[in-house]
mmCIF file of C-alpha atoms in Angstrom:
data_model
loop_
_atom_site.group_PDB
_atom_site.id
_atom_site.type_symbol
_atom_site.label_atom_id
_atom_site.label_comp_id
_atom_site.label_asym_id
_atom_site.label_seq_id
_atom_site.Cartn_x
_atom_site.Cartn_y
_atom_site.Cartn_z
ATOM 1 C CA THR A 17 24.813 106.150 -102.666
ATOM 2 C CA LEU A 18 21.820 108.487 -103.001
ATOM 3 C CA THR A 19 18.451 107.104 -104.023
ATOM 4 C CA THR A 20 15.474 109.371 -104.672
ATOM 5 C CA GLU A 21 12.018 108.131 -105.540
ATOM 6 C CA ASN A 22 9.091 109.918 -107.205
ATOM 7 C CA SER A 23 11.242 112.958 -107.867
ATOM 8 C CA VAL A 24 11.495 114.455 -111.355
ATOM 9 C CA LEU A 25 13.928 117.261 -112.053
ATOM 10 C CA ALA A 26 13.157 119.273 -115.185
ATOM 11 C CA PRO A 27 16.029 120.362 -117.472
ATOM 12 C CA ARG A 28 17.849 123.528 -116.335
ATOM 13 C CA HIS A 29 16.164 123.480 -112.953
ATOM 14 C CA TYR A 30 17.561 123.140 -109.442
ATOM 15 C CA GLN A 31 16.803 120.979 -106.438
ATOM 16 C CA ILE A 32 18.039 121.072 -102.843
ATOM 17 C CA LEU A 33 19.143 117.750 -101.363
ATOM 18 C CA THR A 34 19.348 118.095 -97.599
ATOM 19 C CA THR A 35 18.799 116.221 -94.356
ATOM 20 C CA ASP A 36 17.898 119.427 -92.504
ATOM 21 C CA LYS A 37 15.333 121.568 -94.318
ATOM 22 C CA ALA A 38 14.892 123.959 -91.389
ATOM 23 C CA ASN A 39 18.613 124.758 -91.340
ATOM 24 C CA ILE A 40 18.670 125.613 -95.045
ATOM 25 C CA GLN A 41 15.546 127.762 -94.715
ATOM 26 C CA MET A 42 17.042 129.628 -91.764
ATOM 27 C CA ASN A 43 20.306 130.411 -93.549
ATOM 28 C CA TYR A 44 18.857 130.876 -97.047
ATOM 29 C CA PRO A 45 15.279 132.170 -96.654
ATOM 30 C CA LYS A 46 14.941 132.766 -100.419
ATOM 31 C CA ALA A 47 15.256 129.037 -101.151
ATOM 32 C CA PRO A 48 12.007 127.997 -102.922
ATOM 33 C CA ASP A 49 10.027 125.525 -100.848
ATOM 34 C CA SER A 50 9.137 123.488 -103.931
ATOM 35 C CA THR A 51 12.799 122.666 -104.612
ATOM 36 C CA PHE A 52 13.523 120.803 -101.374
ATOM 37 C CA LEU A 53 14.150 117.070 -101.398
ATOM 38 C CA VAL A 54 14.673 115.926 -97.813
ATOM 39 C CA MET A 55 16.992 112.929 -97.564
ATOM 40 C CA SER A 56 17.274 110.437 -94.723
ATOM 41 C CA SER A 57 21.077 110.638 -95.045
ATOM 42 C CA LEU A 58 23.754 112.261 -97.175
ATOM 43 C CA PRO A 59 27.446 111.432 -97.613
ATOM 44 C CA GLY A 60 29.983 113.865 -96.211
ATOM 45 C CA TYR A 61 32.068 115.970 -98.574
ATOM 46 C CA ASN A 62 35.481 117.219 -97.507
ATOM 47 C CA ASP A 63 36.216 120.920 -98.036
ATOM 48 C CA SER A 64 39.667 120.304 -99.515
ATOM 49 C CA GLU A 65 38.752 117.836 -102.275
ATOM 50 C CA GLY A 66 36.369 115.029 -103.117
ATOM 51 C CA SER A 67 34.134 113.480 -105.755
ATOM 52 C CA VAL A 68 30.425 113.838 -106.446
ATOM 53 C CA ILE A 69 29.025 111.007 -108.567
ATOM 54 C CA LEU A 70 25.565 111.094 -110.153
ATOM 55 C CA TYR A 71 23.753 107.952 -111.300
ATOM 56 C CA ASN A 72 20.343 107.666 -112.932
ATOM 57 C CA ASN A 73 17.560 105.351 -111.746
ATOM 58 C CA LEU A 74 19.038 102.501 -113.834
ATOM 59 C CA GLY A 75 22.344 102.686 -112.014
ATOM 60 C CA GLN A 76 24.116 104.245 -115.004
ATOM 61 C CA LEU A 77 26.825 106.834 -114.416
ATOM 62 C CA MET A 78 25.589 110.240 -115.565
ATOM 63 C CA GLU A 79 28.368 112.515 -114.330
ATOM 64 C CA ARG A 80 31.323 112.663 -111.959
ATOM 65 C CA PHE A 81 32.751 115.860 -110.507
ATOM 66 C CA ASP A 82 36.189 115.708 -108.871
ATOM 67 C CA TYR A 83 36.540 118.998 -107.016
ATOM 68 C CA LYS A 84 39.388 120.738 -105.183
ATOM 69 C CA ASP A 85 39.321 123.788 -102.963
ATOM 70 C CA ASP A 86 41.581 125.695 -105.367
ATOM 71 C CA PHE A 87 38.625 125.812 -107.786
ATOM 72 C CA HIS A 88 37.455 128.729 -105.634
ATOM 73 C CA PHE A 89 38.116 132.395 -106.361
ATOM 74 C CA PRO A 90 41.711 132.806 -105.102
ATOM 75 C CA LEU A 91 41.044 136.082 -103.281
ATOM 76 C CA ILE A 92 38.545 134.520 -100.857
ATOM 77 C CA ASP A 93 40.306 134.256 -97.498
ATOM 78 C CA ASP A 94 37.835 131.850 -95.862
ATOM 79 C CA LYS A 95 36.264 129.313 -98.206
ATOM 80 C CA ASN A 96 34.154 127.675 -95.492
ATOM 81 C CA GLY A 97 30.473 127.973 -96.355
ATOM 82 C CA VAL A 98 31.180 129.175 -99.902
ATOM 83 C CA SER A 99 29.541 127.130 -102.637
ATOM 84 C CA LEU A 100 31.180 126.242 -105.936
ATOM 85 C CA GLU A 101 28.898 127.037 -108.858
ATOM 86 C CA ARG A 102 29.035 125.639 -112.365
ATOM 87 C CA ILE A 103 28.951 128.681 -114.612
ATOM 88 C CA ASN A 104 27.323 127.008 -117.621
ATOM 89 C CA PHE A 105 25.126 123.920 -117.998
ATOM 90 C CA THR A 106 27.228 122.544 -120.865
ATOM 91 C CA ALA A 107 30.612 123.421 -119.353
ATOM 92 C CA PRO A 108 33.044 120.488 -118.948
ATOM 93 C CA VAL A 109 32.433 119.314 -115.410
ATOM 94 C CA ASN A 110 36.031 118.641 -114.369
ATOM 95 C CA ASN A 111 37.546 121.752 -115.914
ATOM 96 C CA GLN A 112 38.470 124.346 -113.279
ATOM 97 C CA ASN A 113 37.356 127.097 -115.683
ATOM 98 C CA SER A 114 33.822 125.713 -115.435
ATOM 99 C CA TRP A 115 33.477 126.626 -111.750
ATOM 100 C CA GLN A 116 33.376 129.829 -109.745
ATOM 101 C CA SER A 117 32.737 130.716 -106.119
ATOM 102 C CA ALA A 118 29.213 131.868 -105.370
ATOM 103 C CA ALA A 119 28.824 135.622 -105.000
ATOM 104 C CA SER A 120 29.061 137.385 -101.646
ATOM 105 C CA THR A 121 25.880 139.344 -102.396
ATOM 106 C CA VAL A 122 23.763 136.154 -102.198
ATOM 107 C CA GLY A 123 25.418 134.807 -99.062
ATOM 108 C CA TYR A 124 27.848 132.615 -101.042
ATOM 109 C CA ALA A 125 25.146 130.126 -102.111
ATOM 110 C CA THR A 126 21.852 130.025 -104.023
ATOM 111 C CA PRO A 127 20.168 126.751 -103.033
ATOM 112 C CA GLY A 128 17.127 125.972 -105.159
ATOM 113 C CA PHE A 129 17.486 128.716 -107.744
ATOM 114 C CA ILE A 130 19.783 129.955 -110.497
ATOM 115 C CA ASN A 131 23.509 130.151 -109.746
ATOM 116 C CA SER A 132 24.845 133.607 -108.971
ATOM 117 C CA GLN A 133 27.799 133.117 -111.316
ATOM 118 C CA GLN A 134 27.028 132.624 -115.005
ATOM 119 C CA SER A 135 29.108 132.789 -118.167
ATOM 120 C CA GLY A 136 27.893 134.252 -121.418
ATOM 121 C CA LEU A 137 28.968 131.898 -124.172
ATOM 122 C CA ALA A 138 29.294 133.665 -127.488
ATOM 123 C CA GLY A 139 28.544 132.127 -130.837
ATOM 124 C CA GLY A 140 30.276 132.849 -134.088
ATOM 125 C CA GLY A 141 32.577 131.092 -136.471
ATOM 126 C CA ASP A 142 36.246 130.195 -136.324
ATOM 127 C CA ASN A 143 37.269 132.748 -133.690
ATOM 128 C CA VAL A 144 37.939 133.749 -130.119
ATOM 129 C CA THR A 145 35.509 136.101 -128.367
ATOM 130 C CA LEU A 146 34.956 137.636 -124.919
ATOM 131 C CA ASP A 147 31.639 137.777 -123.077
ATOM 132 C CA THR A 148 32.608 141.125 -121.525
ATOM 133 C CA GLN A 149 35.387 143.654 -121.884
ATOM 134 C CA VAL A 150 35.144 144.973 -118.322
ATOM 135 C CA ILE A 151 35.523 142.879 -115.164
ATOM 136 C CA THR A 152 35.226 143.828 -111.489
ATOM 137 C CA PRO A 153 36.609 140.821 -109.566
ATOM 138 C CA ASN A 154 35.293 141.534 -106.080
ATOM 139 C CA GLY A 155 33.133 138.457 -105.459
ATOM 140 C CA ASP A 156 29.762 140.207 -105.778
ATOM 141 C CA GLY A 157 28.568 138.097 -108.720
ATOM 142 C CA ASP A 158 28.683 140.982 -111.205
ATOM 143 C CA ARG A 159 31.394 140.488 -113.833
ATOM 144 C CA ASP A 160 33.776 138.764 -111.428
ATOM 145 C CA PHE A 161 35.528 137.108 -114.375
ATOM 146 C CA VAL A 162 35.723 137.188 -118.149
ATOM 147 C CA THR A 163 34.833 134.179 -120.269
ATOM 148 C CA ILE A 164 37.120 133.718 -123.277
ATOM 149 C CA ASN A 165 35.145 131.635 -125.759
ATOM 150 C CA PHE A 166 36.624 129.776 -128.706
ATOM 151 C CA ARG A 167 35.296 127.808 -131.643
ATOM 152 C CA PHE A 168 37.582 126.088 -134.139
ATOM 153 C CA ALA A 169 36.746 124.585 -137.506
ATOM 154 C CA GLN A 170 38.848 121.486 -136.829
ATOM 155 C CA SER A 171 40.076 119.378 -133.942
ATOM 156 C CA GLY A 172 43.667 119.027 -132.759
ATOM 157 C CA VAL A 173 44.237 122.723 -132.034
ATOM 158 C CA THR A 174 46.706 123.647 -129.281
ATOM 159 C CA VAL A 175 46.183 126.901 -127.396
ATOM 160 C CA ASN A 176 48.476 129.276 -125.520
ATOM 161 C CA MET A 177 46.936 132.246 -123.733
ATOM 162 C CA THR A 178 48.766 134.975 -121.832
ATOM 163 C CA ILE A 179 47.587 138.134 -120.066
ATOM 164 C CA PHE A 180 49.688 141.307 -120.492
ATOM 165 C CA ASP A 181 49.281 144.781 -119.043
ATOM 166 C CA LYS A 182 49.086 147.817 -121.329
ATOM 167 C CA ARG A 183 52.889 148.181 -121.219
ATOM 168 C CA GLY A 184 53.358 144.661 -122.551
ATOM 169 C CA ARG A 185 54.495 143.089 -119.284
ATOM 170 C CA GLN A 186 53.348 139.515 -118.684
ATOM 171 C CA VAL A 187 50.792 139.297 -115.888
ATOM 172 C CA LYS A 188 49.568 135.727 -116.081
ATOM 173 C CA ARG A 189 50.186 132.609 -118.139
ATOM 174 C CA LEU A 190 46.565 131.569 -118.387
ATOM 175 C CA VAL A 191 46.851 128.573 -120.726
ATOM 176 C CA GLN A 192 49.979 126.752 -121.883
ATOM 177 C CA ASN A 193 50.008 124.128 -124.654
ATOM 178 C CA ASP A 194 46.433 123.058 -123.967
ATOM 179 C CA LEU A 195 44.917 120.654 -126.482
ATOM 180 C CA ALA A 196 41.546 122.321 -126.888
ATOM 181 C CA ALA A 197 38.187 120.931 -127.929
ATOM 182 C CA THR A 198 36.632 122.339 -131.067
ATOM 183 C CA GLU A 199 34.445 124.573 -128.913
ATOM 184 C CA GLY A 200 34.736 125.758 -125.316
ATOM 185 C CA PHE A 201 36.029 128.520 -123.096
ATOM 186 C CA TYR A 202 38.584 129.654 -120.537
ATOM 187 C CA THR A 203 38.133 132.196 -117.746
ATOM 188 C CA TRP A 204 40.281 134.913 -116.196
ATOM 189 C CA ASP A 205 39.416 136.235 -112.747
ATOM 190 C CA GLY A 206 41.684 139.274 -112.640
ATOM 191 C CA THR A 207 44.562 137.637 -110.761
ATOM 192 C CA ASN A 208 48.229 137.352 -111.706
ATOM 193 C CA ASP A 209 50.579 134.355 -111.628
ATOM 194 C CA SER A 210 51.002 134.822 -107.856
ATOM 195 C CA GLY A 211 47.262 134.671 -107.246
ATOM 196 C CA GLN A 212 47.046 138.391 -106.391
ATOM 197 C CA LYS A 213 44.490 140.774 -107.835
ATOM 198 C CA VAL A 214 45.933 142.927 -110.614
ATOM 199 C CA ARG A 215 45.706 146.710 -110.554
ATOM 200 C CA MET A 216 42.840 148.564 -112.168
ATOM 201 C CA GLY A 217 43.591 149.269 -115.810
ATOM 202 C CA TYR A 218 43.715 147.889 -119.322
ATOM 203 C CA TYR A 219 44.891 144.352 -120.070
ATOM 204 C CA ILE A 220 45.629 142.396 -123.227
ATOM 205 C CA ILE A 221 44.690 138.759 -123.762
ATOM 206 C CA PHE A 222 47.180 137.311 -126.216
ATOM 207 C CA VAL A 223 46.001 134.069 -127.826
ATOM 208 C CA GLU A 224 48.160 131.789 -129.957
ATOM 209 C CA THR A 225 46.869 128.628 -131.629
ATOM 210 C CA PHE A 226 48.544 126.040 -133.808
ATOM 211 C CA ASP A 227 47.365 122.792 -135.355
ATOM 212 C CA LEU A 228 48.996 119.492 -136.286
ATOM 213 C CA ASN A 229 49.951 120.892 -139.707
ATOM 214 C CA GLY A 230 51.955 123.697 -138.141
ATOM 215 C CA ASN A 231 49.457 126.449 -138.971
ATOM 216 C CA LYS A 232 49.587 129.281 -136.424
ATOM 217 C CA GLU A 233 47.167 132.065 -135.594
ATOM 218 C CA ARG A 234 47.660 134.921 -133.149
#
């Protein structure tokens, strides 16, 4: 259990919880001094999987994140020391698409300031949109993945999403029979069904949706 007193965190801001401020400053010298909150103790978190639970000062559950190491970018050989970053403040916390490994160009972590990995959520009506049409999945924090945003006029929509190469060959089954929310997103990080990076080139994202009344869109 973590208890912090006299500490106010403004919306869309970051704070560093640590028992060793000097260690963080040595490894991440860009960490803003004003964001540190030195704790007398912190629970340990396993690398493979675990849960992070956040309560408010009234003891009410605010959020629970159940993480696994396969949330990381699959092409990272050594995940030790690599932070998981939530790519959007409103992203569903326990959806793997909501998380991405921190970029190599920032030392795999950005304690105290904005996450290196961010998604661009598009607006619009009853449609599916992309936040970028070009990705370079090399872990540098610049277009490492594409965000596939959706917004439906009604609930109860099931989604299938498949990646094909320009010759029409299936590369990855990204989503299969997923009961989607009315608004949200998926991500593709440039890997195939075997977890290997695909070749440079053009790719097609094929989206199929159907509702409880049997209406289909492609």
